[in-house]
CSV table of C-alpha atoms in Angstrom, one decimal:
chain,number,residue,atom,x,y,z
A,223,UNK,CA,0.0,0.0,0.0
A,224,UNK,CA,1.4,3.5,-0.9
A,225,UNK,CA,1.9,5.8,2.2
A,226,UNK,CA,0.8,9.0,0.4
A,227,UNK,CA,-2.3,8.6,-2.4
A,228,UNK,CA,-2.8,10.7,-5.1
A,229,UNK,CA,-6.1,11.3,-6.7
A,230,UNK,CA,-6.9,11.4,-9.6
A,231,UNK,CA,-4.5,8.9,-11.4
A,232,UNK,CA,-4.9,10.7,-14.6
A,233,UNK,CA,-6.2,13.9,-15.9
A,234,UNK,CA,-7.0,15.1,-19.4
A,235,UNK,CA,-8.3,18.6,-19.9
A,236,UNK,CA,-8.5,21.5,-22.6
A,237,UNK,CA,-6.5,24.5,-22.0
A,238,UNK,CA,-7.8,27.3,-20.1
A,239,UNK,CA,-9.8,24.9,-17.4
A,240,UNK,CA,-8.9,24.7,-13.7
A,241,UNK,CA,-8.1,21.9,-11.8
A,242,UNK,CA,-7.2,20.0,-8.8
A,243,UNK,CA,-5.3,17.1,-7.5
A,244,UNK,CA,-4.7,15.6,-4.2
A,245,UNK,CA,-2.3,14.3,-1.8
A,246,UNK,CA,-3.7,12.1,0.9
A,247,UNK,CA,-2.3,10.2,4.1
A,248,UNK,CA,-3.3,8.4,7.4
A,249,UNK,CA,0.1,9.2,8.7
A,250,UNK,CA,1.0,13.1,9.5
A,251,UNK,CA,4.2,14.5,7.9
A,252,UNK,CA,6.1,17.4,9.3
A,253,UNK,CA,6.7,18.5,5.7
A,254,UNK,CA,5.6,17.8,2.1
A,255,UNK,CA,6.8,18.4,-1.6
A,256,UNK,CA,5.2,18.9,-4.2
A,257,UNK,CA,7.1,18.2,-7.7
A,258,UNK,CA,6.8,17.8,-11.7
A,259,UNK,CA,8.2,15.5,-13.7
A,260,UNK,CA,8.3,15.5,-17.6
A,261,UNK,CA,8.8,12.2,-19.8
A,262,UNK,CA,12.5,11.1,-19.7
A,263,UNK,CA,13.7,14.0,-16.7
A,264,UNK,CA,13.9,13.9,-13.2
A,265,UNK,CA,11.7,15.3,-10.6
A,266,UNK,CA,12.0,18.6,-10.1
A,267,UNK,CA,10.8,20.8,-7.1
A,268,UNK,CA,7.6,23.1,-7.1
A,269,UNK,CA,6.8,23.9,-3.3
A,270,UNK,CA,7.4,22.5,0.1
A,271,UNK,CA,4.8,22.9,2.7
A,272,UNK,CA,5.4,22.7,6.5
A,273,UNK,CA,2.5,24.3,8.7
A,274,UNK,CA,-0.7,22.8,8.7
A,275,UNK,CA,-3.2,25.0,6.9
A,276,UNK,CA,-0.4,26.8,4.7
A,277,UNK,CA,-1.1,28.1,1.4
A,278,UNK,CA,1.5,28.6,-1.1
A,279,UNK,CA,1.3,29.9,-4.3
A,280,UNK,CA,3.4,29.7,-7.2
A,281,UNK,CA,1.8,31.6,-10.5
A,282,UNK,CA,-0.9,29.9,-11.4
A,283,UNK,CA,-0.6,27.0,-9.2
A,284,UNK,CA,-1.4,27.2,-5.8
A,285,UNK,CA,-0.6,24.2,-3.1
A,286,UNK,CA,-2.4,23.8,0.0
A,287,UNK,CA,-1.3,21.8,3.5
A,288,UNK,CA,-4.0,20.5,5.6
A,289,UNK,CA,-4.8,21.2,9.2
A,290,UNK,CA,-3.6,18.0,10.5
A,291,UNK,CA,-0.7,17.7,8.0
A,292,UNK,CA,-2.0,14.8,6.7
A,293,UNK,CA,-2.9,16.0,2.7
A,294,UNK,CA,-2.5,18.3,0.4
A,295,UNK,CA,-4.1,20.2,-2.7
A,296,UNK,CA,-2.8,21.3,-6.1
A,297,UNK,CA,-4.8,23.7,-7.8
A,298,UNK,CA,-4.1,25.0,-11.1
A,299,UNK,CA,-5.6,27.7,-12.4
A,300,UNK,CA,-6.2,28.4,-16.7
A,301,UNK,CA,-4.4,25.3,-17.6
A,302,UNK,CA,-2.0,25.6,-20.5
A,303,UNK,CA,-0.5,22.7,-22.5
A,304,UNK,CA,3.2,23.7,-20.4
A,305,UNK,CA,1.8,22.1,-17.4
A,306,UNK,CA,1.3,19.0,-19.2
A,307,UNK,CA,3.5,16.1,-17.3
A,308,UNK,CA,3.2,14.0,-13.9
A,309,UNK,CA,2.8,15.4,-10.3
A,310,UNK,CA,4.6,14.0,-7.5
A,311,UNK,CA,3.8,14.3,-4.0
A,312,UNK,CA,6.3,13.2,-1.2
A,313,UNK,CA,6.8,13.8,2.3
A,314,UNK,CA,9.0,12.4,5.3
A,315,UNK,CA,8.0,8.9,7.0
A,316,UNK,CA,8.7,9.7,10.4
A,317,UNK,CA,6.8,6.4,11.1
A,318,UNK,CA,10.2,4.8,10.6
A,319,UNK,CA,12.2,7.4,12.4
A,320,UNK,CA,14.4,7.6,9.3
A,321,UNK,CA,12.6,10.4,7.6
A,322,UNK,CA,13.4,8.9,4.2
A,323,UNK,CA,11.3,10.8,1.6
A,324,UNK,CA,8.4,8.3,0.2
A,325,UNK,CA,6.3,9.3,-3.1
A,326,UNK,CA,2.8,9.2,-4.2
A,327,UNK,CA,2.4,7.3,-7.3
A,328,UNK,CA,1.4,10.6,-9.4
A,329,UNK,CA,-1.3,12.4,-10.8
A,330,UNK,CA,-0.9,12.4,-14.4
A,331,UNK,CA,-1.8,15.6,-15.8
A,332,UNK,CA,-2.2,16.1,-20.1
A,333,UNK,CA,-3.3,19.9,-20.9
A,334,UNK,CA,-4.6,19.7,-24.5
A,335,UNK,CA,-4.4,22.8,-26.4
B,62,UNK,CA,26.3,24.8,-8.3
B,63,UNK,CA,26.1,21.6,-10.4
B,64,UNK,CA,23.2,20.2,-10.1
B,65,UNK,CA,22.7,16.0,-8.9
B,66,UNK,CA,24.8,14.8,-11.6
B,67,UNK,CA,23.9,11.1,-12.4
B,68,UNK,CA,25.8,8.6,-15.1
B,69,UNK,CA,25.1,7.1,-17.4
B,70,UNK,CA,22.0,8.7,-18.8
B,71,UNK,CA,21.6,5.5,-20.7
B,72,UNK,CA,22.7,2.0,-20.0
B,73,UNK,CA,22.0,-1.0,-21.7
B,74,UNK,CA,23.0,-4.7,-20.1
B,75,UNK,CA,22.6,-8.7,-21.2
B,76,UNK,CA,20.8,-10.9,-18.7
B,77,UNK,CA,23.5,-11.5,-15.7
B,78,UNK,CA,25.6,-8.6,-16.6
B,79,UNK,CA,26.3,-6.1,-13.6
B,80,UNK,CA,25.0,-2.7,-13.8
B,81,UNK,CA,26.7,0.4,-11.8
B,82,UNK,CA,24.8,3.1,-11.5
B,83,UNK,CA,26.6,6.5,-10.2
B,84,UNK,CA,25.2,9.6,-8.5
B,85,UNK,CA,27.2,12.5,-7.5
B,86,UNK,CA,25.2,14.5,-5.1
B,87,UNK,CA,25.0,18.3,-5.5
B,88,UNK,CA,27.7,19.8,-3.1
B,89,UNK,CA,27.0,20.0,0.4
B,90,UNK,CA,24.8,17.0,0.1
B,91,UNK,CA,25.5,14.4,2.4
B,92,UNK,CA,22.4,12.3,2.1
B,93,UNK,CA,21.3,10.5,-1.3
B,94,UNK,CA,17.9,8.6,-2.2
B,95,UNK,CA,17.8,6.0,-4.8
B,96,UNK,CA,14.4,5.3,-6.4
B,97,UNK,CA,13.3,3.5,-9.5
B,98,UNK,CA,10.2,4.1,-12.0
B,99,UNK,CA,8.6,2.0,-14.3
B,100,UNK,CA,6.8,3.2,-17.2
B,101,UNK,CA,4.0,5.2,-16.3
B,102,UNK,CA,4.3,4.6,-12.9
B,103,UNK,CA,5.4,7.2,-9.8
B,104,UNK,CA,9.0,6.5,-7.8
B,105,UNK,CA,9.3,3.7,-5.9
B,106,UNK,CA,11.6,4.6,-2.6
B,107,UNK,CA,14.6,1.8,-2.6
B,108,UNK,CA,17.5,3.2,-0.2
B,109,UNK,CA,18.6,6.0,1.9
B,110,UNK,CA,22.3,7.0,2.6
B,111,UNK,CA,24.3,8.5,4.1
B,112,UNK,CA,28.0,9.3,3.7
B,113,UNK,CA,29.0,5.6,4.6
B,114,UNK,CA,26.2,4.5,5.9
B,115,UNK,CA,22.8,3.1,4.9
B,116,UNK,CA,20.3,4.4,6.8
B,117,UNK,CA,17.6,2.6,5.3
B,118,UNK,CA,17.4,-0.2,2.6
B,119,UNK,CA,13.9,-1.2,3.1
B,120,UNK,CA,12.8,-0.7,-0.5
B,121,UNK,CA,15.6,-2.6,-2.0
B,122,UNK,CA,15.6,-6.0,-3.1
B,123,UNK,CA,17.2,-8.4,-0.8
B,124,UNK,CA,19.3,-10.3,-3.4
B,125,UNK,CA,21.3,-8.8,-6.5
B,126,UNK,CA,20.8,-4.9,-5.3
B,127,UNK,CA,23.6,-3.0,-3.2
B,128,UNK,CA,24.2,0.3,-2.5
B,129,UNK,CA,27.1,2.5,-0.8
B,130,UNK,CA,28.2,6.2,-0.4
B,131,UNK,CA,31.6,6.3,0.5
B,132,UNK,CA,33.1,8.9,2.0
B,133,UNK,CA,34.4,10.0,-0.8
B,134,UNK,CA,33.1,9.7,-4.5
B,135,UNK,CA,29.7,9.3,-5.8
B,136,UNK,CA,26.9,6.8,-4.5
B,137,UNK,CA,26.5,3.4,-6.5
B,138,UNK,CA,23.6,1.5,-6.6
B,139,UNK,CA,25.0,-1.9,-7.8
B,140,UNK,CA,22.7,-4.5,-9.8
B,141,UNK,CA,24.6,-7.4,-10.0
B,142,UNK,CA,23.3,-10.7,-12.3
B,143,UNK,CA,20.5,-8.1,-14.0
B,144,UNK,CA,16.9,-9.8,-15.2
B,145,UNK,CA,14.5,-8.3,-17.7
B,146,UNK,CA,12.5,-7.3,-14.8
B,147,UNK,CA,15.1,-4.7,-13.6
B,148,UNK,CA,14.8,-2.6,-16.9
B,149,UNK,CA,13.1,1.2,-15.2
B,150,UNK,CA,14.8,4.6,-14.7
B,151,UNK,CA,16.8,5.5,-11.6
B,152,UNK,CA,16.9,8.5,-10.1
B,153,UNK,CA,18.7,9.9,-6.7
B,154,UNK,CA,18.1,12.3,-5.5
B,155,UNK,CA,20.2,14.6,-2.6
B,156,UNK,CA,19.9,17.1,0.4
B,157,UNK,CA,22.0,18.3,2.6
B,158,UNK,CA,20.3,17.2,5.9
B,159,UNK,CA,17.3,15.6,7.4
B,160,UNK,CA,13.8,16.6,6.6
B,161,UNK,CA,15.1,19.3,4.3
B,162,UNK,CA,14.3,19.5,-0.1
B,163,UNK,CA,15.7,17.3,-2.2
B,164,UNK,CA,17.0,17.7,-5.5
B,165,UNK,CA,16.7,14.5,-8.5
B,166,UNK,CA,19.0,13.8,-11.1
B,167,UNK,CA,17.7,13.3,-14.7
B,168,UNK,CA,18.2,9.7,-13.7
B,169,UNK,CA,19.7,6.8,-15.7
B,170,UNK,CA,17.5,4.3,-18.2
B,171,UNK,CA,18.6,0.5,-17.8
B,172,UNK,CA,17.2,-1.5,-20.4
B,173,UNK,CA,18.5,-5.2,-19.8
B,174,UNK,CA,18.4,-7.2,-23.3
């Protein structure tokens, strides 16, 4: 079972539409990263979040922690075809008391012009 | 700064070959994560180091995988006797401590033939 699930699996919309994807957990994470990740790169870094409640935004994307620091939101605003590509969440597992960084399986974004 | 810097990009092996797969952390880094994708699929954690010392191996198979980071010189993640099954992408990934960002490399593509 993955530690952090992302909903939905994959998305397909038309340019200029809004949308949201989500980061969920049972476990509570005293930090969490959001990142993109186009065919044939690596991950690279949008936001981290670290207080519960905590909006950040970032252009037209805007990431949101919850209360209990359990989930989290992406929500993009007037989708272009740029933000086309996959959307990682990942956070600490202090379960283990390792804090090794474990992923969601990604949301899989396509932004058709 | 260079960013992760990971080699090769591209590496192609014959059932039971060895693979060795480098990572040279971005500098300062002192921790590295190893993590492997499959096609359309999100990263799936394998190991967590530290400058010689594995902190946590729990995602890595218990025969034919190794990793190390010596003290100094890049991290390898070591495939030894390689199977069709072990063709994906592997990325690491670096930070400079605990519960702080870290930063991929563009990853390197095994396809075992």
């Amino acid at each position: 079972t993955q530690l952090l699930e992302q909903s939905p699996q994959f998305l397909s919309i038309q340019e200029g539409e809004n949308l949201t994807v989500y980061c969920n957990s049972s476990s509570v994470f005293s930090s969490l990263q959001w990142y993109r990740q186009e065919p044939g790169e690596g991950p690279v870094l949008l936001v981290t979040v670290v207080t519960g409640g905590e909006v950040k935004k970032l252009k037209r994307l805007t990431f949101q922690f919850g209360d209990a620091r359990k989930d989290s939101s992406l929500h993009i605003t007037a989708a272009q075809p740029g933000d086309t590509g996959l959307y990682l969440c990942a956070g600490e597992d202090s379960s283990y008391n390792n804090n090794d960084m474990r992923f969601g399986a990604g949301t899989r974004l396509t932004v058709k012009p | 700064n260079a960013g992760v810097m990971q080699n090769p990009r591209h590496l192609v092996r014959r059932r039971g070959q060895e693979a060795r797969l480098r990572c040279s952390p971005m500098k300062g880094h002192s921790h590295v994560y190893w993590y492997r994708q499959l096609p359309e699929e999100g990263l799936k954690f394998m190991v967590y180091l530290q400058k010689e010392n594995i902190i946590d191996e729990s995602g890595m198979p218990k025969e034919r995988f190794s990793a190390e980071f010596p003290k100094e010189g890049p991290s390898i993640l070591r495939i030894q006797q390689v199977v069709r099954g072990d063709s994906a992408a592997y990325f690491c990934a670096s930070s400079p401590n605990m519960n702080t960002e870290a930063f991929f490399g563009q990853g390197t593509r095994l396809t075992v033939v």
